[in-house]
CSV table of C-alpha atoms and ligand atoms in Angstrom, one decimal:
chain,number,residue,atom,x,y,z
A,3,MET,CA,-30.8,3.3,-11.5
A,4,MET,CA,-28.8,0.2,-12.2
A,5,GLU,CA,-30.6,-3.0,-11.5
A,6,ARG,CA,-29.3,-5.7,-9.2
A,7,GLY,CA,-28.7,-8.2,-12.0
A,8,GLU,CA,-26.6,-5.6,-13.9
A,9,ILE,CA,-24.5,-4.8,-10.8
A,10,LEU,CA,-23.9,-8.5,-10.3
A,11,SER,CA,-22.8,-9.1,-13.8
A,12,TRP,CA,-20.3,-6.1,-13.6
A,13,LEU,CA,-18.9,-7.6,-10.4
A,14,ARG,CA,-18.4,-10.9,-12.2
A,15,GLN,CA,-17.0,-9.3,-15.3
A,16,ASP,CA,-13.3,-9.8,-15.9
A,17,ASP,CA,-12.9,-8.9,-19.6
A,18,PRO,CA,-10.6,-5.8,-19.5
A,19,ARG,CA,-12.2,-4.3,-22.6
A,20,GLU,CA,-15.7,-4.6,-21.1
A,21,LEU,CA,-14.4,-3.2,-17.8
A,22,GLU,CA,-13.0,-0.1,-19.6
A,23,ARG,CA,-16.7,0.7,-20.3
A,24,LEU,CA,-17.5,0.6,-16.6
A,25,TRP,CA,-14.5,2.8,-15.7
A,26,GLY,CA,-15.5,5.2,-18.4
A,27,LEU,CA,-19.1,5.5,-17.2
A,28,ALA,CA,-18.0,6.0,-13.6
A,29,ASP,CA,-15.4,8.6,-14.6
A,30,SER,CA,-17.9,10.6,-16.7
A,31,LEU,CA,-20.5,10.5,-13.9
A,32,ARG,CA,-17.8,11.8,-11.4
A,33,GLN,CA,-16.9,14.5,-13.9
A,34,GLU,CA,-20.5,15.6,-14.4
A,35,ASN,CA,-21.5,15.6,-10.8
A,36,LEU,CA,-18.3,16.6,-8.9
A,37,GLY,CA,-16.1,18.2,-11.5
A,38,ASP,CA,-12.3,17.7,-11.5
A,39,GLU,CA,-11.4,18.7,-8.0
A,40,VAL,CA,-10.0,16.1,-5.7
A,41,HIS,CA,-10.7,16.9,-2.0
A,42,LEU,CA,-7.9,16.1,0.4
A,43,ARG,CA,-9.0,15.2,4.0
A,44,GLY,CA,-6.3,15.2,6.7
A,45,LEU,CA,-6.6,11.9,8.6
A,46,VAL,CA,-5.7,12.0,12.3
A,47,GLU,CA,-5.7,8.7,14.1
A,48,VAL,CA,-6.4,10.0,17.6
A,49,SER,CA,-6.4,6.8,19.6
A,50,SER,CA,-5.6,3.1,19.0
A,51,HIS,CA,-7.5,1.9,22.1
A,52,CYS,CA,-10.5,-0.2,21.3
A,53,GLY,CA,-13.1,-1.9,23.4
A,54,ARG,CA,-14.5,-4.0,20.5
A,55,ASN,CA,-13.2,-7.2,19.1
A,56,CYS,CA,-13.9,-7.1,15.4
A,57,LEU,CA,-12.4,-10.3,13.9
A,58,TYR,CA,-10.8,-8.5,11.0
A,59,CYS,CA,-9.1,-5.6,12.7
A,60,GLY,CA,-5.6,-5.3,14.3
A,61,LEU,CA,-6.8,-2.8,16.9
A,62,ARG,CA,-9.3,-5.4,18.4
A,63,ARG,CA,-9.3,-5.5,22.2
A,64,ASN,CA,-7.8,-9.0,22.4
A,65,ASN,CA,-4.8,-8.2,20.3
A,66,ASP,CA,-2.6,-7.7,23.3
A,67,GLY,CA,0.7,-7.6,21.4
A,68,LEU,CA,0.0,-4.0,20.3
A,69,GLU,CA,1.3,-0.9,22.1
A,70,ARG,CA,-1.6,1.5,22.4
A,71,TYR,CA,-1.7,5.3,22.4
A,72,ARG,CA,-4.2,8.1,22.9
A,73,MET,CA,-3.4,11.6,21.6
A,74,GLY,CA,-3.8,14.6,23.9
A,75,GLU,CA,-5.9,17.7,23.0
A,76,GLU,CA,-2.9,19.8,22.1
A,77,GLU,CA,-1.5,17.1,19.9
A,78,ILE,CA,-4.8,16.8,18.0
A,79,LEU,CA,-5.0,20.6,17.6
A,80,ALA,CA,-1.5,20.7,16.2
A,81,CYS,CA,-2.4,18.1,13.6
A,82,ALA,CA,-5.5,20.1,12.6
A,83,SER,CA,-3.3,23.2,12.2
A,84,ARG,CA,-1.0,21.1,10.1
A,85,ALA,CA,-3.9,20.2,7.9
A,86,ALA,CA,-4.7,23.9,7.5
A,87,GLU,CA,-1.1,24.7,6.6
A,88,LEU,CA,-1.1,22.1,3.9
A,89,GLY,CA,-4.3,23.7,2.4
A,90,TYR,CA,-6.8,21.1,3.5
A,91,PHE,CA,-10.3,22.0,4.4
A,92,THR,CA,-11.2,18.9,6.4
A,93,VAL,CA,-9.8,17.1,9.3
A,94,VAL,CA,-10.9,13.5,10.0
A,95,LEU,CA,-10.6,12.3,13.6
A,96,GLN,CA,-10.5,8.6,13.7
A,97,SER,CA,-10.0,6.1,16.5
A,98,GLY,CA,-10.9,2.7,18.0
A,99,GLU,CA,-14.0,2.6,20.2
A,100,ASP,CA,-12.2,4.2,23.1
A,101,ARG,CA,-14.4,5.1,26.1
A,102,ALA,CA,-11.6,7.2,27.5
A,103,LEU,CA,-12.0,9.4,24.5
A,104,ASP,CA,-15.0,10.7,26.4
A,105,THR,CA,-17.9,12.9,25.5
A,106,GLY,CA,-16.4,16.0,27.0
A,107,LYS,CA,-12.9,15.6,25.6
A,108,VAL,CA,-14.1,15.1,22.1
A,109,SER,CA,-16.5,18.0,22.4
A,110,ARG,CA,-13.8,20.3,23.6
A,111,VAL,CA,-11.5,19.3,20.7
A,112,ILE,CA,-14.3,20.0,18.2
A,113,ARG,CA,-15.1,23.4,19.7
A,114,ARG,CA,-11.4,24.4,19.7
A,115,ILE,CA,-10.9,23.4,16.0
A,116,ARG,CA,-14.1,25.3,15.2
A,117,GLN,CA,-12.9,28.3,17.0
A,118,GLU,CA,-9.2,28.3,15.9
A,119,LEU,CA,-9.7,27.0,12.3
A,120,PRO,CA,-13.1,28.2,11.3
A,121,SER,CA,-12.9,27.2,7.7
A,122,MET,CA,-12.0,23.6,8.6
A,123,ALA,CA,-14.8,20.9,8.3
A,124,ILE,CA,-14.7,18.3,11.0
A,125,THR,CA,-15.3,14.6,10.3
A,126,LEU,CA,-15.6,12.1,13.1
A,127,SER,CA,-15.0,8.3,12.8
A,128,LEU,CA,-15.0,7.1,16.4
A,129,GLY,CA,-17.1,4.0,16.0
A,130,GLU,CA,-20.5,3.3,17.6
A,131,ARG,CA,-21.3,5.9,20.2
A,132,SER,CA,-24.4,6.9,22.1
A,133,THR,CA,-27.1,9.1,20.5
A,134,GLU,CA,-26.5,11.7,23.3
A,135,GLU,CA,-22.8,11.9,22.4
A,136,LEU,CA,-23.4,12.1,18.7
A,137,ALA,CA,-25.9,14.9,19.3
A,138,LEU,CA,-23.6,16.8,21.5
A,139,TRP,CA,-20.7,16.5,19.1
A,140,ARG,CA,-22.9,17.8,16.3
A,141,GLU,CA,-23.9,20.7,18.4
A,142,SER,CA,-20.3,21.4,19.2
A,143,GLY,CA,-19.6,21.8,15.5
A,144,ALA,CA,-18.8,18.4,14.0
A,145,ASP,CA,-20.0,18.3,10.4
A,146,ARG,CA,-19.6,14.7,9.2
A,147,TYR,CA,-19.5,11.2,10.6
A,148,LEU,CA,-18.1,8.0,9.0
A,149,LEU,CA,-19.3,4.6,10.1
A,150,ARG,CA,-19.0,1.7,7.7
A,151,PHE,CA,-21.6,-1.0,7.9
A,152,GLU,CA,-18.9,-3.4,6.6
A,153,THR,CA,-21.3,-5.9,5.0
A,154,SER,CA,-25.1,-5.8,4.6
A,155,ARG,CA,-25.3,-9.6,5.2
A,156,ARG,CA,-26.5,-9.8,8.7
A,157,ASP,CA,-25.1,-13.2,9.7
A,158,LEU,CA,-21.6,-12.4,8.3
A,159,TYR,CA,-21.7,-9.0,10.0
A,160,ARG,CA,-22.6,-10.6,13.4
A,161,MET,CA,-19.9,-13.1,13.0
A,162,ILE,CA,-17.1,-10.7,12.2
A,163,HIS,CA,-18.3,-7.8,14.4
A,164,PRO,CA,-19.3,-9.3,17.8
A,165,PRO,CA,-21.2,-7.0,20.1
A,166,SER,CA,-19.1,-5.4,22.9
A,167,GLY,CA,-19.9,-5.5,26.6
A,168,ASP,CA,-22.3,-2.6,26.9
A,169,ASP,CA,-24.0,-3.1,23.5
A,170,SER,CA,-25.8,-6.3,22.7
A,171,THR,CA,-27.0,-5.5,19.2
A,172,SER,CA,-24.5,-3.4,17.2
A,173,ASP,CA,-26.8,-2.1,14.6
A,174,ARG,CA,-24.8,0.3,12.4
A,175,PHE,CA,-27.8,0.9,10.1
A,176,ARG,CA,-29.8,2.3,13.1
A,177,ILE,CA,-26.8,4.6,13.9
A,178,LEU,CA,-26.6,5.8,10.3
A,179,HIS,CA,-30.2,6.8,10.4
A,180,GLN,CA,-29.6,8.7,13.7
A,181,LEU,CA,-26.6,10.5,12.2
A,182,ARG,CA,-28.7,11.6,9.3
A,183,ALA,CA,-31.5,12.8,11.6
A,184,LEU,CA,-28.9,14.8,13.6
A,185,GLY,CA,-27.9,16.6,10.5
A,186,TYR,CA,-24.5,15.0,10.0
A,187,GLU,CA,-23.1,14.5,6.5
A,188,THR,CA,-23.3,10.8,6.7
A,189,GLY,CA,-20.7,8.3,5.4
A,190,SER,CA,-20.5,4.6,5.3
A,191,GLY,CA,-19.0,1.8,3.3
A,192,VAL,CA,-17.9,-1.8,3.2
A,193,MET,CA,-14.8,-4.0,3.0
A,194,VAL,CA,-14.4,-5.9,-0.3
A,195,GLY,CA,-13.3,-9.5,-0.2
A,196,ILE,CA,-14.2,-10.4,3.5
A,197,PRO,CA,-13.8,-14.2,3.8
A,198,GLY,CA,-17.3,-15.6,3.3
A,199,GLN,CA,-18.5,-12.6,1.2
A,200,SER,CA,-20.3,-13.5,-2.1
A,201,TYR,CA,-20.9,-11.4,-5.2
A,202,SER,CA,-24.5,-11.4,-4.3
A,203,ASP,CA,-23.7,-9.9,-0.9
A,204,LEU,CA,-21.6,-7.2,-2.5
A,205,ALA,CA,-24.4,-6.3,-5.0
A,206,ASP,CA,-26.7,-5.9,-1.9
A,207,ASP,CA,-24.1,-3.7,-0.3
A,208,ILE,CA,-24.0,-1.4,-3.3
A,209,LEU,CA,-27.8,-1.2,-3.5
A,210,ALA,CA,-27.8,-0.4,0.3
A,211,PHE,CA,-25.6,2.7,-0.4
A,212,GLY,CA,-28.4,3.9,-2.7
A,213,SER,CA,-31.3,3.1,-0.4
A,214,LEU,CA,-29.5,4.8,2.6
A,215,ASP,CA,-29.0,7.9,0.4
A,216,LEU,CA,-25.4,8.2,1.8
A,217,ASP,CA,-23.4,11.4,1.4
A,218,MET,CA,-20.0,9.8,1.5
A,219,ILE,CA,-19.1,6.2,0.6
A,220,GLY,CA,-15.7,4.7,1.4
A,221,SER,CA,-15.0,1.1,0.6
A,222,GLY,CA,-11.7,-0.7,0.4
A,223,PRO,CA,-10.2,-4.2,0.1
A,224,TYR,CA,-10.2,-6.3,3.2
A,225,LEU,CA,-6.5,-6.7,4.1
A,226,PRO,CA,-5.8,-9.8,6.3
A,227,HIS,CA,-4.0,-8.9,9.5
A,228,PRO,CA,-2.0,-11.9,10.8
A,229,ASP,CA,-2.8,-11.2,14.5
A,230,THR,CA,-6.6,-11.5,14.0
A,231,PRO,CA,-8.9,-14.5,13.8
A,232,LEU,CA,-10.1,-13.6,10.3
A,233,GLY,CA,-6.5,-13.0,9.1
A,234,ARG,CA,-5.6,-16.5,10.3
A,235,LEU,CA,-8.7,-18.0,8.7
A,236,TYR,CA,-7.8,-16.2,5.4
A,237,ARG,CA,-4.4,-17.7,5.5
A,238,ALA,CA,-5.7,-21.2,6.2
A,239,ALA,CA,-8.2,-21.0,3.3
A,240,ARG,CA,-5.8,-19.6,0.8
A,241,ALA,CA,-6.7,-22.1,-1.9
A,242,GLY,CA,-9.9,-20.1,-2.2
A,243,VAL,CA,-13.6,-20.9,-1.9
A,244,ALA,CA,-15.9,-21.0,-4.9
A,245,GLY,CA,-18.0,-17.8,-5.2
A,246,GLN,CA,-15.7,-15.9,-2.8
A,247,VAL,CA,-15.2,-12.2,-3.7
A,248,PRO,CA,-11.4,-11.5,-4.1
A,249,ASN,CA,-9.9,-8.7,-2.1
A,250,SER,CA,-8.1,-7.4,-5.2
A,251,LEU,CA,-7.5,-3.9,-6.5
A,252,GLU,CA,-9.7,-4.6,-9.5
A,253,MET,CA,-12.6,-5.8,-7.4
A,254,ALA,CA,-12.3,-2.8,-5.0
A,255,CYS,CA,-12.3,-0.5,-8.1
A,256,LYS,CA,-15.4,-2.2,-9.4
A,257,VAL,CA,-17.1,-1.4,-6.1
A,258,ILE,CA,-16.0,2.3,-6.4
A,259,ALA,CA,-17.2,2.5,-10.0
A,260,LEU,CA,-20.6,0.9,-9.3
A,261,THR,CA,-21.0,3.1,-6.2
A,262,ARG,CA,-20.5,6.1,-8.4
A,263,VAL,CA,-23.2,4.8,-10.7
A,264,VAL,CA,-25.7,4.2,-7.9
A,265,CYS,CA,-24.9,7.3,-5.9
A,266,PRO,CA,-23.7,9.9,-8.5
A,267,GLN,CA,-23.6,12.8,-6.1
A,268,ALA,CA,-21.8,11.2,-3.1
A,269,ASN,CA,-18.2,12.0,-2.1
A,270,ILE,CA,-16.2,8.8,-2.7
A,271,PRO,CA,-12.6,8.4,-1.5
A,272,ALA,CA,-9.9,6.4,-3.1
A,273,THR,CA,-9.2,4.7,0.3
A,274,THR,CA,-5.9,4.2,2.1
A,275,ALA,CA,-6.5,0.4,1.9
A,276,LEU,CA,-6.5,0.7,-1.9
A,277,ALA,CA,-3.1,2.4,-1.7
A,278,ALA,CA,-1.8,-0.1,0.8
A,279,LEU,CA,-2.7,-2.8,-1.7
A,280,ASP,CA,-0.9,-1.0,-4.6
A,281,ARG,CA,1.4,1.8,-3.5
A,282,GLU,CA,2.1,2.8,-7.1
A,283,SER,CA,-1.3,3.1,-8.6
A,284,GLY,CA,-4.0,2.5,-5.9
A,285,TYR,CA,-5.0,6.1,-5.3
A,286,ARG,CA,-4.7,7.0,-9.0
A,287,LEU,CA,-6.9,4.1,-10.2
A,288,GLY,CA,-9.5,4.8,-7.6
A,289,LEU,CA,-9.7,8.4,-8.7
A,290,GLN,CA,-9.9,7.4,-12.4
A,291,ARG,CA,-12.7,5.0,-11.7
A,292,GLY,CA,-15.2,7.1,-9.8
A,293,ALA,CA,-13.5,8.5,-6.7
A,294,ASN,CA,-13.0,12.2,-5.9
A,295,VAL,CA,-11.4,12.3,-2.4
A,296,VAL,CA,-8.1,11.2,-0.9
A,297,MET,CA,-7.3,11.1,2.8
A,298,PRO,CA,-3.6,11.8,3.5
A,299,ASN,CA,-2.4,10.6,6.9
A,300,LEU,CA,-1.4,13.4,9.3
A,301,THR,CA,-1.0,11.3,12.4
A,302,PRO,CA,2.4,11.9,14.0
A,303,PRO,CA,4.7,9.2,12.7
A,304,ARG,CA,5.4,7.6,16.1
A,305,TYR,CA,1.6,7.0,16.6
A,306,ARG,CA,0.9,6.2,12.9
A,307,ALA,CA,3.1,3.1,13.1
A,308,LEU,CA,1.0,1.8,16.0
A,309,TYR,CA,-2.4,2.3,14.4
A,310,GLN,CA,-2.3,-1.1,12.8
A,311,ILE,CA,-5.8,-1.8,11.6
A,312,TYR,CA,-4.2,-3.8,8.8
A,313,PRO,CA,-0.5,-4.4,7.8
A,314,GLY,CA,1.4,-2.4,5.2
A,315,LYS,CA,-0.6,0.9,5.7
A,316,ALA,CA,0.2,3.5,3.1
A,317,GLY,CA,1.3,6.9,4.2
A,318,LEU,CA,4.2,6.1,6.5
A,319,SER,CA,6.3,8.8,4.8
A,320,GLY,CA,6.5,12.4,6.1
A,321,GLU,CA,3.5,14.8,5.6
A,322,GLU,CA,5.3,17.0,3.1
A,323,GLU,CA,6.5,14.1,1.1
A,324,GLN,CA,3.1,12.5,1.1
A,325,HIS,CA,1.4,15.7,0.1
A,326,ALA,CA,3.8,16.3,-2.7
A,327,ALA,CA,3.3,12.8,-4.0
A,328,VAL,CA,-0.5,13.0,-3.8
A,329,ALA,CA,-0.7,16.5,-5.3
A,330,GLY,CA,1.7,15.4,-8.1
A,331,MET,CA,-0.4,12.4,-8.9
A,332,ILE,CA,-3.6,14.5,-9.0
A,333,ALA,CA,-2.0,17.0,-11.5
A,334,GLY,CA,-0.6,14.1,-13.5
A,335,ILE,CA,-4.1,12.8,-14.2
A,336,GLY,CA,-5.3,16.2,-15.2
A,337,ARG,CA,-7.2,16.9,-12.0
A,338,ARG,CA,-6.7,19.6,-9.3
A,339,VAL,CA,-6.6,19.7,-5.6
A,340,GLY,CA,-9.9,21.0,-4.1
A,341,ALA,CA,-9.9,24.6,-2.9
A,342,SER,CA,-13.0,24.4,-0.7
A,343,ARG,CA,-14.6,22.2,2.0
A,344,GLY,CA,-15.9,19.9,-0.7
A,345,ASP,CA,-19.2,19.2,1.1
A,346,SER,CA,-21.1,16.3,-0.5
A,347,PRO,CA,-23.5,17.6,-3.2
A,348,ASN,CA,-25.8,14.7,-2.1
A,349,TYR,CA,-25.9,16.3,1.4
A,350,LEU,CA,-26.4,19.8,0.1
A,351,LYS,CA,-29.3,18.7,-2.0
A,352,ARG,CA,-31.1,16.7,0.6
A,353,THR,CA,-30.6,19.3,3.3
A,354,ALA,CA,-31.8,22.1,1.0
A,355,THR,CA,-34.9,20.1,0.2
A,356,ALA,CA,-35.5,19.5,4.0
A,357,HIS,CA,-35.2,23.2,4.7
A,358,LYS,CA,-37.5,24.1,1.9
A,359,GLN,CA,-40.1,21.6,3.2
A,360,GLY,CA,-39.7,23.0,6.7
A,361,ARG,CA,-40.4,26.5,5.3
A,362,GLU,CA,-43.4,25.3,3.4
A,363,MET,CA,-44.8,23.5,6.5
A,364,LYS,CA,-44.4,26.8,8.5
A,365,CYS,CA,-46.3,28.7,5.8
A,366,LEU,CA,-49.1,26.1,6.0
A,367,GLN,CA,-49.5,26.5,9.7
A,368,PRO,CA,-52.4,28.7,10.8
A,369,GLN,CA,-51.3,32.2,11.7
A,370,ALA,CA,-51.9,33.3,15.3
B,489,SAH,N1,-13.3,2.1,15.2
B,489,SAH,C1,-14.0,2.8,14.1
B,489,SAH,C2,-13.0,3.5,13.1
B,489,SAH,C3,-11.7,2.8,12.9
B,489,SAH,S1,-11.8,1.4,11.9
B,489,SAH,C4,-14.9,1.9,13.4
B,489,SAH,O1,-14.8,0.7,13.5
B,489,SAH,O2,-15.8,2.4,12.7
B,489,SAH,C5,-12.1,2.0,10.3
B,489,SAH,C6,-12.4,1.0,9.3
B,489,SAH,O3,-11.2,0.2,9.0
B,489,SAH,C7,-13.4,0.0,9.6
B,489,SAH,O4,-14.7,0.5,9.4
B,489,SAH,C8,-13.1,-1.2,8.7
B,489,SAH,O5,-13.9,-1.2,7.5
B,489,SAH,C9,-11.6,-0.9,8.3
B,489,SAH,N2,-10.8,-2.1,8.6
B,489,SAH,C10,-10.6,-2.6,9.8
B,489,SAH,N3,-9.8,-3.7,9.6
B,489,SAH,C11,-9.5,-3.9,8.3
B,489,SAH,C12,-8.8,-4.8,7.5
B,489,SAH,N4,-8.2,-5.8,8.1
B,489,SAH,N5,-8.7,-4.6,6.2
B,489,SAH,C13,-9.3,-3.5,5.6
B,489,SAH,N6,-10.1,-2.6,6.3
B,489,SAH,C14,-10.2,-2.8,7.6
B,490,SF4,FE1,-12.2,-1.4,17.0
B,490,SF4,FE2,-13.0,-0.2,14.7
B,490,SF4,FE3,-11.1,-2.0,14.7
B,490,SF4,FE4,-13.6,-2.8,15.2
B,490,SF4,S1,-12.8,-1.9,13.3
B,490,SF4,S2,-11.8,-3.4,16.4
B,490,SF4,S3,-14.4,-1.0,16.3
B,490,SF4,S4,-11.0,0.0,15.6
């Protein structure tokens, strides 16, 4: 396990020759633990309505300049079928925290995908939802849940992620523990280069990935959105603050690489934000520096343009075109598109251990 001091010095390292060693280490750990397959997950942005007011995100409730949409059941199903046609084994349903995307509706969509596309894994990323909802969706057939904790520094988190009306705490760590207990393959991550984030904070984030024993870890650069309070602050403080983590491609890659070192068996995506920062080489560099997953966007184009978490989102091209570009890039770096669900080895290992322990406990119980 890499020590905190070593993580910190890698985060501060900017000698390209030294960094080659970090990229090499991350790539060999990826190869050893996950092999050469790159798993493609079809991302469907099912609703842009959001009741929360995160200071960084363009979908925040108070951004009233944005036209909002919510996809219907049939539309979501059509996107999941599209994912299957393209040869993907996972569909990711993502949205703002939209109460109208209610328990029953989500549950019905999950059951239908399960029934109509049995080999498709279902990942949800619908924000902070109640334990009852998370449990029901798991029972309905959802496999995985993504919920980034954004930053492990409590005061920074509270500042950029204010509680919404019906929740006065917003404790994403508590929800991550619940997701794990419910049997979800559990994913989280952070933004890199949030105004006010220090190197030390980022080292703590990476250590937190390890202590949470996460199955999937997606981190990407913070991208300032001009219609958000944090975006405006970012612009005003452009001269830079001493000790501030840059929201650069290189820094985001360092986080991917160090995450691979700390969590060798987790699935790690080269995130969309990485590609938004550098269309040419964002995905490729992420994959060569520890990542093993890409999430092509399958949201119908008329909605995709409205799902403005940050500006300049990658993936505004058609699905076929996008798929061909991603598949070509994967082949170009000597890797291949995954041909299975690509469950996280970390998840498979920890659940196998839990089952084994369960069996052993049963054996130890007195026989009637
Ligand atoms: N509402 C859900 C899912 C959608 S937001 C949720 O909040 O979990 C998904 C992710 O987008 C967030 O976790 C956040 O890390 C990222 N995000 C939001 N605004 C961003 C920005 N300006 N730059 C980079 N990433 C951003
Ligand atoms: Fe809503 Fe998620 Fe954006 Fe926060 S990050 S405003 S919860 S969509």
